[in-house]
Amino acid sequence: MKEVKISIFGFGTVGRALAEIVAENSEVYGIKLKVVSITDRSGTLWGDFDLLEAKEVKEATGKISNIGDYEVYYLKPEEIIEEIRPDIFVDVSSWDDAARVYEFALKEGVSVVTSNKPPIAESYDKLLKASQEGNAGLFFEATVMAGTPIIGLLRENLLGEKIEEIKAVVNASTTFILTRMEQGKTFEEAFNEAKSLGVLEEDPSKDIDGIDAFYKAKILHWVSYGAPPEFEERVGIREVKDARNVRLVAQVSEGRISVKPIKLPENSPLLVEGVQNAAIIKTDNLGEVVLKGPGGGGRVTASGVFTDIIKAALRFPKAR
Ligand code: NDP
Ligand code: HSE
């Protein structure tokens, strides 16, 4: 059985859920998945370790470097690629500047799977070029709608369609806060409750100010049109007073992205609750395609990452 070596970069909510899923499904489609390293801010665990033991140590102590019986290294991200030489670099970190490591990895022939949005939103063209240069895969399903497969839909299933417009609710934290405000809570009370959900960004102002949804809208624009938008608009939810039927809506059409709170009609498919996300994709031949599903949380996001790991391992081709 072919063994595929994986380096996990970031070991928070999503990274630890991914460790569980890989431990439960280490042999799939004739491939043996082997996690050879895990990195957090305290260091890199590298060697023949037990995945679930690593998860337990991180949960109990907050640091992967506290694992007793194995070697922990202090490597720059590029050194993970150069020295460990994984087949797949999996970024489930909150590090905004990871694009330079992806570029390095891809050019070295190492595939990249990521749930981290800014590197894809800001550098997609450069990364796609690097992936072609290095003949390596670049997969990022979990960056938008977590494990609910909008990226696969746009990058694969709708390749022959002209995407006329996408309207989507892609940020779960703001949906949660707005629905709690509808029920009579203040913004501050609702925000404090959201902290226990496990979906807020490490810096929650990225959710509240629409930055997270903006990155997602930009990624949707890249995979729909292969170019960055010319017009960009972003408004968060801090100024919302009457939250009834209001959701933070991302709108994407050729050359244009906008993220702002919008009061939706009662029967709108975008009027989701909890951690649900929804998107209406309008195309030339199909009309409206509606996609709805969970858009955040550890296992839900790790599900998208895990499917991408399988695609990278099986070397799925990519046109855009
Ligand atoms: P967490 O904040 O729980 O975890 C982030 C992890 O990244 C931590 O382990 C942190 O290390 C590590 N990290 C950050 N910067 C560095 C660095 N420079 N070097 C090494 N490690 C670093 O985030 P989540 O697990 O919730 O999310 C992970 C990524 O997935 C984020 O980019 C997020 O936007 C994205 N995402 C999350 C979803 C969710 O529902 N949670 C859904 C979709 C995408 P340490 O533990 O030492 O601090
Ligand atoms: N912070 C994000 C959200 C996590 O609330 O939707 C999922 O990308």
Short mmCIF file of C-alpha atoms and ligand atoms in Angstrom, two decimals:
data_model
loop_
_atom_site.label_atom_id
_atom_site.label_comp_id
_atom_site.label_asym_id
_atom_site.label_seq_id
_atom_site.Cartn_x
_atom_site.Cartn_y
_atom_site.Cartn_z
CA MET A 1 0.00 0.00 0.00
CA LYS A 2 1.35 3.45 -0.98
CA GLU A 3 2.23 5.59 2.07
CA VAL A 4 1.53 9.34 1.91
CA LYS A 5 3.42 11.52 4.39
CA ILE A 6 1.55 14.47 5.92
CA SER A 7 2.82 17.47 7.90
CA ILE A 8 0.10 19.22 9.92
CA PHE A 9 0.82 22.92 10.54
CA GLY A 10 -1.39 24.33 13.34
CA PHE A 11 -2.96 22.21 16.06
CA GLY A 12 -6.02 24.14 17.26
CA THR A 13 -9.72 23.25 16.95
CA VAL A 14 -9.45 22.12 13.31
CA GLY A 15 -6.00 20.49 13.54
CA ARG A 16 -7.01 18.32 16.48
CA ALA A 17 -10.31 17.30 14.84
CA LEU A 18 -8.29 16.39 11.73
CA ALA A 19 -5.98 14.23 13.86
CA GLU A 20 -9.03 12.31 15.09
CA ILE A 21 -10.38 11.79 11.56
CA VAL A 22 -7.00 10.62 10.21
CA ALA A 23 -6.57 8.26 13.18
CA GLU A 24 -10.02 6.79 12.44
CA ASN A 25 -9.40 6.50 8.65
CA SER A 26 -5.68 6.02 8.13
CA GLU A 27 -6.13 3.64 5.17
CA VAL A 28 -8.38 4.93 2.38
CA TYR A 29 -8.67 4.20 -1.34
CA GLY A 30 -5.53 2.05 -1.29
CA ILE A 31 -3.45 4.74 0.43
CA LYS A 32 -1.92 4.76 3.91
CA LEU A 33 -2.00 8.25 5.42
CA LYS A 34 0.88 8.85 7.82
CA VAL A 35 1.15 12.08 9.83
CA VAL A 36 4.91 12.59 10.17
CA SER A 37 4.92 16.01 11.89
CA ILE A 38 2.68 18.39 13.82
CA THR A 39 3.58 22.04 14.41
CA ASP A 40 2.15 24.62 16.79
CA ARG A 41 3.71 27.85 18.09
CA SER A 42 5.73 25.83 20.63
CA GLY A 43 7.58 23.67 18.07
CA THR A 44 7.39 20.73 15.66
CA LEU A 45 6.82 17.16 16.75
CA TRP A 46 8.51 15.00 14.09
CA GLY A 47 8.92 11.24 14.02
CA ASP A 48 6.97 8.08 14.64
CA PHE A 49 4.51 9.34 17.27
CA ASP A 50 0.96 8.39 18.23
CA LEU A 51 -1.53 10.86 16.72
CA LEU A 52 -4.14 10.61 19.46
CA GLU A 53 -1.50 10.91 22.18
CA ALA A 54 -0.31 14.14 20.52
CA LYS A 55 -3.89 15.45 20.53
CA GLU A 56 -4.34 14.58 24.20
CA VAL A 57 -1.08 16.29 25.20
CA LYS A 58 -2.04 19.45 23.27
CA GLU A 59 -5.50 19.49 24.87
CA ALA A 60 -4.16 18.88 28.37
CA THR A 61 -1.18 21.27 28.28
CA GLY A 62 -1.75 23.70 25.37
CA LYS A 63 1.67 22.88 23.82
CA ILE A 64 2.74 20.10 21.47
CA SER A 65 6.29 20.53 22.81
CA ASN A 66 5.15 19.07 26.14
CA ILE A 67 4.96 15.59 24.63
CA GLY A 68 7.50 13.57 26.60
CA ASP A 69 8.85 10.59 24.69
CA TYR A 70 9.36 12.07 21.22
CA GLU A 71 11.69 14.61 19.59
CA VAL A 72 10.47 18.22 19.27
CA TYR A 73 12.26 20.48 16.75
CA TYR A 74 12.34 24.24 16.26
CA LEU A 75 12.05 24.61 12.50
CA LYS A 76 11.15 27.55 10.29
CA PRO A 77 8.08 26.67 8.17
CA GLU A 78 10.27 26.34 5.04
CA GLU A 79 12.52 23.90 6.96
CA ILE A 80 9.49 21.65 7.50
CA ILE A 81 9.36 21.28 3.72
CA GLU A 82 13.12 20.99 3.23
CA GLU A 83 13.96 18.66 6.10
CA ILE A 84 10.82 16.62 6.73
CA ARG A 85 9.91 16.38 2.98
CA PRO A 86 6.22 15.52 3.41
CA ASP A 87 4.07 14.63 0.39
CA ILE A 88 1.34 16.99 1.66
CA PHE A 89 1.69 20.16 3.78
CA VAL A 90 -1.62 20.68 5.61
CA ASP A 91 -2.10 24.22 6.93
CA VAL A 92 -4.77 24.40 9.64
CA SER A 93 -3.15 27.38 11.33
CA SER A 94 -4.29 30.95 11.84
CA TRP A 95 -1.04 32.32 10.35
CA ASP A 96 -2.02 35.04 7.83
CA ASP A 97 1.34 35.06 6.02
CA ALA A 98 1.53 31.37 5.10
CA ALA A 99 1.39 32.02 1.31
CA ARG A 100 5.18 32.23 1.05
CA VAL A 101 5.51 28.72 2.53
CA TYR A 102 2.83 27.34 0.18
CA GLU A 103 4.72 28.81 -2.77
CA PHE A 104 7.96 27.24 -1.58
CA ALA A 105 6.29 23.87 -0.95
CA LEU A 106 4.44 23.79 -4.28
CA LYS A 107 7.58 24.63 -6.26
CA GLU A 108 9.33 21.76 -4.41
CA GLY A 109 6.54 19.40 -5.57
CA VAL A 110 4.85 19.21 -2.15
CA SER A 111 1.04 19.49 -2.35
CA VAL A 112 -0.72 22.00 -0.11
CA VAL A 113 -4.09 21.52 1.60
CA THR A 114 -5.38 24.44 3.64
CA SER A 115 -8.32 25.78 5.65
CA ASN A 116 -6.48 29.10 6.13
CA LYS A 117 -8.17 31.83 4.07
CA PRO A 118 -5.83 34.87 3.67
CA PRO A 119 -3.07 33.04 1.73
CA ILE A 120 -5.57 31.82 -0.89
CA ALA A 121 -7.57 35.07 -1.00
CA GLU A 122 -4.49 37.25 -1.42
CA SER A 123 -2.13 35.07 -3.49
CA TYR A 124 -4.21 32.58 -5.50
CA ASP A 125 -2.72 33.41 -8.91
CA LYS A 126 0.86 33.12 -7.64
CA LEU A 127 0.07 29.84 -5.86
CA LEU A 128 -1.71 28.30 -8.83
CA LYS A 129 1.36 29.12 -10.96
CA ALA A 130 3.67 27.55 -8.34
CA SER A 131 1.49 24.43 -8.23
CA GLN A 132 1.78 24.10 -12.02
CA GLU A 133 5.54 24.70 -11.87
CA GLY A 134 6.08 22.05 -9.20
CA ASN A 135 3.37 19.68 -10.50
CA ALA A 136 1.82 19.69 -7.01
CA GLY A 137 -1.79 20.02 -5.84
CA LEU A 138 -3.33 23.07 -4.19
CA PHE A 139 -6.58 22.33 -2.33
CA PHE A 140 -8.61 24.67 -0.10
CA GLU A 141 -12.17 23.33 0.21
CA ALA A 142 -12.45 24.18 3.91
CA THR A 143 -11.64 27.87 3.43
CA VAL A 144 -15.25 28.60 2.39
CA MET A 145 -18.28 26.89 4.01
CA ALA A 146 -15.90 24.48 5.83
CA GLY A 147 -16.76 20.89 4.77
CA THR A 148 -19.81 21.93 2.71
CA PRO A 149 -18.33 21.61 -0.78
CA ILE A 150 -18.74 24.95 -2.57
CA ILE A 151 -15.13 25.10 -3.78
CA GLY A 152 -15.31 21.64 -5.35
CA LEU A 153 -18.60 22.64 -6.95
CA LEU A 154 -17.12 25.76 -8.55
CA ARG A 155 -13.68 24.32 -9.35
CA GLU A 156 -14.92 21.00 -10.72
CA ASN A 157 -18.63 20.38 -11.18
CA LEU A 158 -19.53 23.80 -12.62
CA LEU A 159 -16.41 24.23 -14.80
CA GLY A 160 -18.57 24.36 -17.95
CA GLU A 161 -20.99 26.94 -16.54
CA LYS A 162 -20.73 30.73 -16.59
CA ILE A 163 -21.12 31.90 -13.00
CA GLU A 164 -23.38 34.95 -13.19
CA GLU A 165 -23.66 35.68 -9.47
CA ILE A 166 -23.16 34.14 -6.04
CA LYS A 167 -25.02 35.34 -2.96
CA ALA A 168 -23.95 33.60 0.22
CA VAL A 169 -23.94 33.60 4.00
CA VAL A 170 -20.46 32.27 4.72
CA ASN A 171 -19.66 33.48 8.24
CA ALA A 172 -21.23 31.42 11.04
CA SER A 173 -20.16 33.63 13.95
CA THR A 174 -22.07 36.68 12.69
CA THR A 175 -25.16 34.55 11.93
CA PHE A 176 -25.04 33.27 15.51
CA ILE A 177 -24.65 36.79 16.95
CA LEU A 178 -27.41 38.27 14.74
CA THR A 179 -29.88 35.49 15.61
CA ARG A 180 -29.17 35.92 19.33
CA MET A 181 -29.75 39.68 18.90
CA GLU A 182 -33.07 38.86 17.16
CA GLN A 183 -33.96 36.99 20.35
CA GLY A 184 -33.35 40.09 22.46
CA LYS A 185 -29.66 39.83 23.46
CA THR A 186 -27.35 42.82 23.14
CA PHE A 187 -24.43 42.64 20.70
CA GLU A 188 -21.98 42.23 23.62
CA GLU A 189 -24.02 39.39 25.23
CA ALA A 190 -24.37 37.57 21.90
CA PHE A 191 -20.66 38.03 21.15
CA ASN A 192 -19.68 36.54 24.52
CA GLU A 193 -21.93 33.51 23.88
CA ALA A 194 -20.32 33.01 20.45
CA LYS A 195 -16.95 32.42 22.14
CA SER A 196 -18.07 28.94 23.25
CA LEU A 197 -19.01 27.84 19.70
CA GLY A 198 -15.45 27.16 18.46
CA VAL A 199 -16.01 29.08 15.21
CA LEU A 200 -14.78 32.59 16.02
CA GLU A 201 -11.45 33.50 14.44
CA GLU A 202 -8.43 33.76 16.78
CA ASP A 203 -8.91 37.54 16.29
CA PRO A 204 -12.75 37.79 16.44
CA SER A 205 -12.80 41.27 14.88
CA LYS A 206 -12.16 39.40 11.61
CA ASP A 207 -15.65 37.91 11.98
CA ILE A 208 -17.44 41.01 13.31
CA ASP A 209 -15.95 43.42 10.78
CA GLY A 210 -16.64 41.13 7.81
CA ILE A 211 -12.95 40.40 7.08
CA ASP A 212 -13.42 36.62 7.24
CA ALA A 213 -16.45 36.79 4.90
CA PHE A 214 -14.49 39.16 2.63
CA TYR A 215 -11.62 36.66 2.27
CA LYS A 216 -14.19 33.97 1.45
CA ALA A 217 -15.90 36.18 -1.14
CA LYS A 218 -12.51 36.84 -2.72
CA ILE A 219 -11.75 33.09 -2.87
CA LEU A 220 -15.16 32.50 -4.51
CA HIS A 221 -14.31 35.22 -7.04
CA TRP A 222 -10.93 33.60 -7.84
CA VAL A 223 -12.45 30.16 -8.47
CA SER A 224 -15.38 31.57 -10.45
CA TYR A 225 -13.48 34.00 -12.70
CA GLY A 226 -9.74 33.19 -12.36
CA ALA A 227 -8.93 36.84 -11.55
CA PRO A 228 -9.14 39.18 -8.57
CA PRO A 229 -12.14 41.56 -8.25
CA GLU A 230 -11.80 45.21 -9.31
CA PHE A 231 -14.52 46.50 -6.98
CA GLU A 232 -14.46 45.51 -3.29
CA GLU A 233 -16.88 46.50 -0.51
CA ARG A 234 -16.83 45.39 3.13
CA VAL A 235 -19.17 46.35 5.98
CA GLY A 236 -19.34 44.36 9.25
CA ILE A 237 -22.17 43.93 11.77
CA ARG A 238 -21.13 46.40 14.49
CA GLU A 239 -23.69 49.01 13.40
CA VAL A 240 -26.67 46.61 13.09
CA LYS A 241 -29.43 47.77 15.47
CA ASP A 242 -32.50 45.82 14.28
CA ALA A 243 -31.18 42.30 13.58
CA ARG A 244 -34.51 40.79 12.46
CA ASN A 245 -33.87 38.66 9.32
CA VAL A 246 -30.48 40.33 8.88
CA ARG A 247 -27.50 38.24 7.78
CA LEU A 248 -23.97 39.15 6.69
CA VAL A 249 -24.26 38.48 2.94
CA ALA A 250 -21.36 38.03 0.51
CA GLN A 251 -22.19 38.93 -3.09
CA VAL A 252 -19.85 37.94 -5.91
CA SER A 253 -20.14 38.70 -9.62
CA GLU A 254 -17.47 39.16 -12.29
CA GLY A 255 -15.10 41.95 -11.17
CA ARG A 256 -17.03 42.69 -7.98
CA ILE A 257 -17.29 41.46 -4.38
CA SER A 258 -19.35 42.92 -1.58
CA VAL A 259 -19.88 41.88 2.03
CA LYS A 260 -22.50 43.68 4.10
CA PRO A 261 -25.46 43.05 6.43
CA ILE A 262 -28.71 42.72 4.46
CA LYS A 263 -32.33 42.31 5.65
CA LEU A 264 -33.54 39.18 3.84
CA PRO A 265 -37.08 38.23 2.78
CA GLU A 266 -38.81 35.68 5.05
CA ASN A 267 -38.51 32.84 2.48
CA SER A 268 -34.85 33.42 1.51
CA PRO A 269 -32.65 30.28 1.49
CA LEU A 270 -29.96 32.52 2.97
CA LEU A 271 -31.90 32.97 6.20
CA VAL A 272 -29.85 30.27 7.95
CA GLU A 273 -29.32 29.77 11.68
CA GLY A 274 -26.61 28.43 14.00
CA VAL A 275 -23.44 27.41 12.16
CA GLN A 276 -25.29 26.78 8.89
CA ASN A 277 -23.99 28.51 5.76
CA ALA A 278 -25.89 28.86 2.47
CA ALA A 279 -25.13 29.98 -1.07
CA ILE A 280 -27.24 30.70 -4.14
CA ILE A 281 -25.10 30.20 -7.26
CA LYS A 282 -26.65 31.57 -10.45
CA THR A 283 -25.29 30.16 -13.72
CA ASP A 284 -26.17 30.59 -17.40
CA ASN A 285 -27.58 27.11 -18.08
CA LEU A 286 -28.74 25.96 -14.65
CA GLY A 287 -30.33 29.09 -13.20
CA GLU A 288 -30.09 28.94 -9.42
CA VAL A 289 -28.22 26.20 -7.56
CA VAL A 290 -28.66 26.35 -3.77
CA LEU A 291 -26.08 24.85 -1.42
CA LYS A 292 -26.62 24.73 2.33
CA GLY A 293 -24.73 23.01 5.15
CA PRO A 294 -22.58 23.44 8.23
CA GLY A 295 -19.94 26.15 7.81
CA GLY A 296 -17.79 25.90 10.94
CA GLY A 297 -16.60 23.82 13.89
CA GLY A 298 -13.75 21.36 14.34
CA ARG A 299 -15.01 18.14 12.69
CA VAL A 300 -17.06 20.00 10.07
CA THR A 301 -13.98 21.89 8.87
CA ALA A 302 -11.60 18.95 9.26
CA SER A 303 -14.00 16.98 7.01
CA GLY A 304 -13.25 19.35 4.11
CA VAL A 305 -9.52 19.21 4.87
CA PHE A 306 -9.58 15.41 4.99
CA THR A 307 -11.33 15.10 1.61
CA ASP A 308 -8.71 17.46 0.14
CA ILE A 309 -5.92 15.30 1.61
CA ILE A 310 -7.42 12.31 -0.22
CA LYS A 311 -7.65 14.35 -3.46
CA ALA A 312 -4.03 15.45 -3.08
CA ALA A 313 -2.92 11.88 -2.33
CA LEU A 314 -4.80 10.60 -5.40
CA ARG A 315 -3.39 13.53 -7.43
CA PHE A 316 -6.70 14.97 -8.65
CA PRO A 317 -6.14 17.30 -11.61
CA LYS A 318 -7.10 20.97 -11.33
CA ALA A 319 -8.05 23.41 -14.09
CA ARG A 320 -8.57 26.48 -11.92
P1 NDP B 1 -7.25 27.87 16.31
O1 NDP B 1 -7.07 29.29 16.70
O2 NDP B 1 -7.99 26.94 17.20
O3 NDP B 1 -5.83 27.19 15.99
C1 NDP B 1 -4.86 27.84 15.25
C2 NDP B 1 -3.58 27.04 15.33
O4 NDP B 1 -2.60 27.67 14.52
C3 NDP B 1 -3.00 26.96 16.75
O5 NDP B 1 -2.61 25.64 17.03
C4 NDP B 1 -1.77 27.87 16.67
O6 NDP B 1 -0.72 27.45 17.53
C5 NDP B 1 -1.37 27.66 15.23
N1 NDP B 1 -0.54 28.75 14.73
C6 NDP B 1 -0.88 30.02 14.43
N2 NDP B 1 0.17 30.71 13.95
C7 NDP B 1 1.21 29.83 13.94
C8 NDP B 1 2.57 29.92 13.54
N3 NDP B 1 3.07 31.08 13.07
N4 NDP B 1 3.35 28.83 13.65
C9 NDP B 1 2.84 27.66 14.13
N5 NDP B 1 1.57 27.50 14.51
C10 NDP B 1 0.76 28.58 14.42
O7 NDP B 1 -7.95 27.93 14.87
P2 NDP B 1 -8.91 26.84 14.21
O8 NDP B 1 -8.34 25.50 14.41
O9 NDP B 1 -10.30 27.13 14.59
O10 NDP B 1 -8.79 27.25 12.66
C11 NDP B 1 -7.62 26.93 11.95
C12 NDP B 1 -7.68 27.60 10.58
O11 NDP B 1 -8.84 27.13 9.87
C13 NDP B 1 -7.83 29.13 10.64
O12 NDP B 1 -7.13 29.70 9.58
C14 NDP B 1 -9.34 29.35 10.46
O13 NDP B 1 -9.66 30.58 9.86
C15 NDP B 1 -9.69 28.22 9.52
N6 NDP B 1 -11.06 27.76 9.60
C16 NDP B 1 -11.62 27.51 10.82
C17 NDP B 1 -12.92 27.07 10.91
C18 NDP B 1 -13.55 26.79 12.23
O14 NDP B 1 -14.79 26.56 12.26
N7 NDP B 1 -12.82 26.75 13.34
C19 NDP B 1 -13.74 26.88 9.70
C20 NDP B 1 -13.03 27.12 8.46
C21 NDP B 1 -11.74 27.56 8.42
P3 NDP B 1 -0.87 27.49 19.15
O15 NDP B 1 -1.89 26.42 19.48
O16 NDP B 1 0.48 27.16 19.66
O17 NDP B 1 -1.36 28.87 19.49
N1 HSE B 2 -14.86 32.26 11.87
C1 HSE B 2 -15.45 31.55 10.80
C2 HSE B 2 -16.95 31.69 10.85
C3 HSE B 2 -15.05 30.11 10.87
O1 HSE B 2 -17.47 32.19 11.85
O2 HSE B 2 -17.62 31.32 9.88
C4 HSE B 2 -15.43 29.34 9.63
O3 HSE B 2 -14.68 29.77 8.53
#
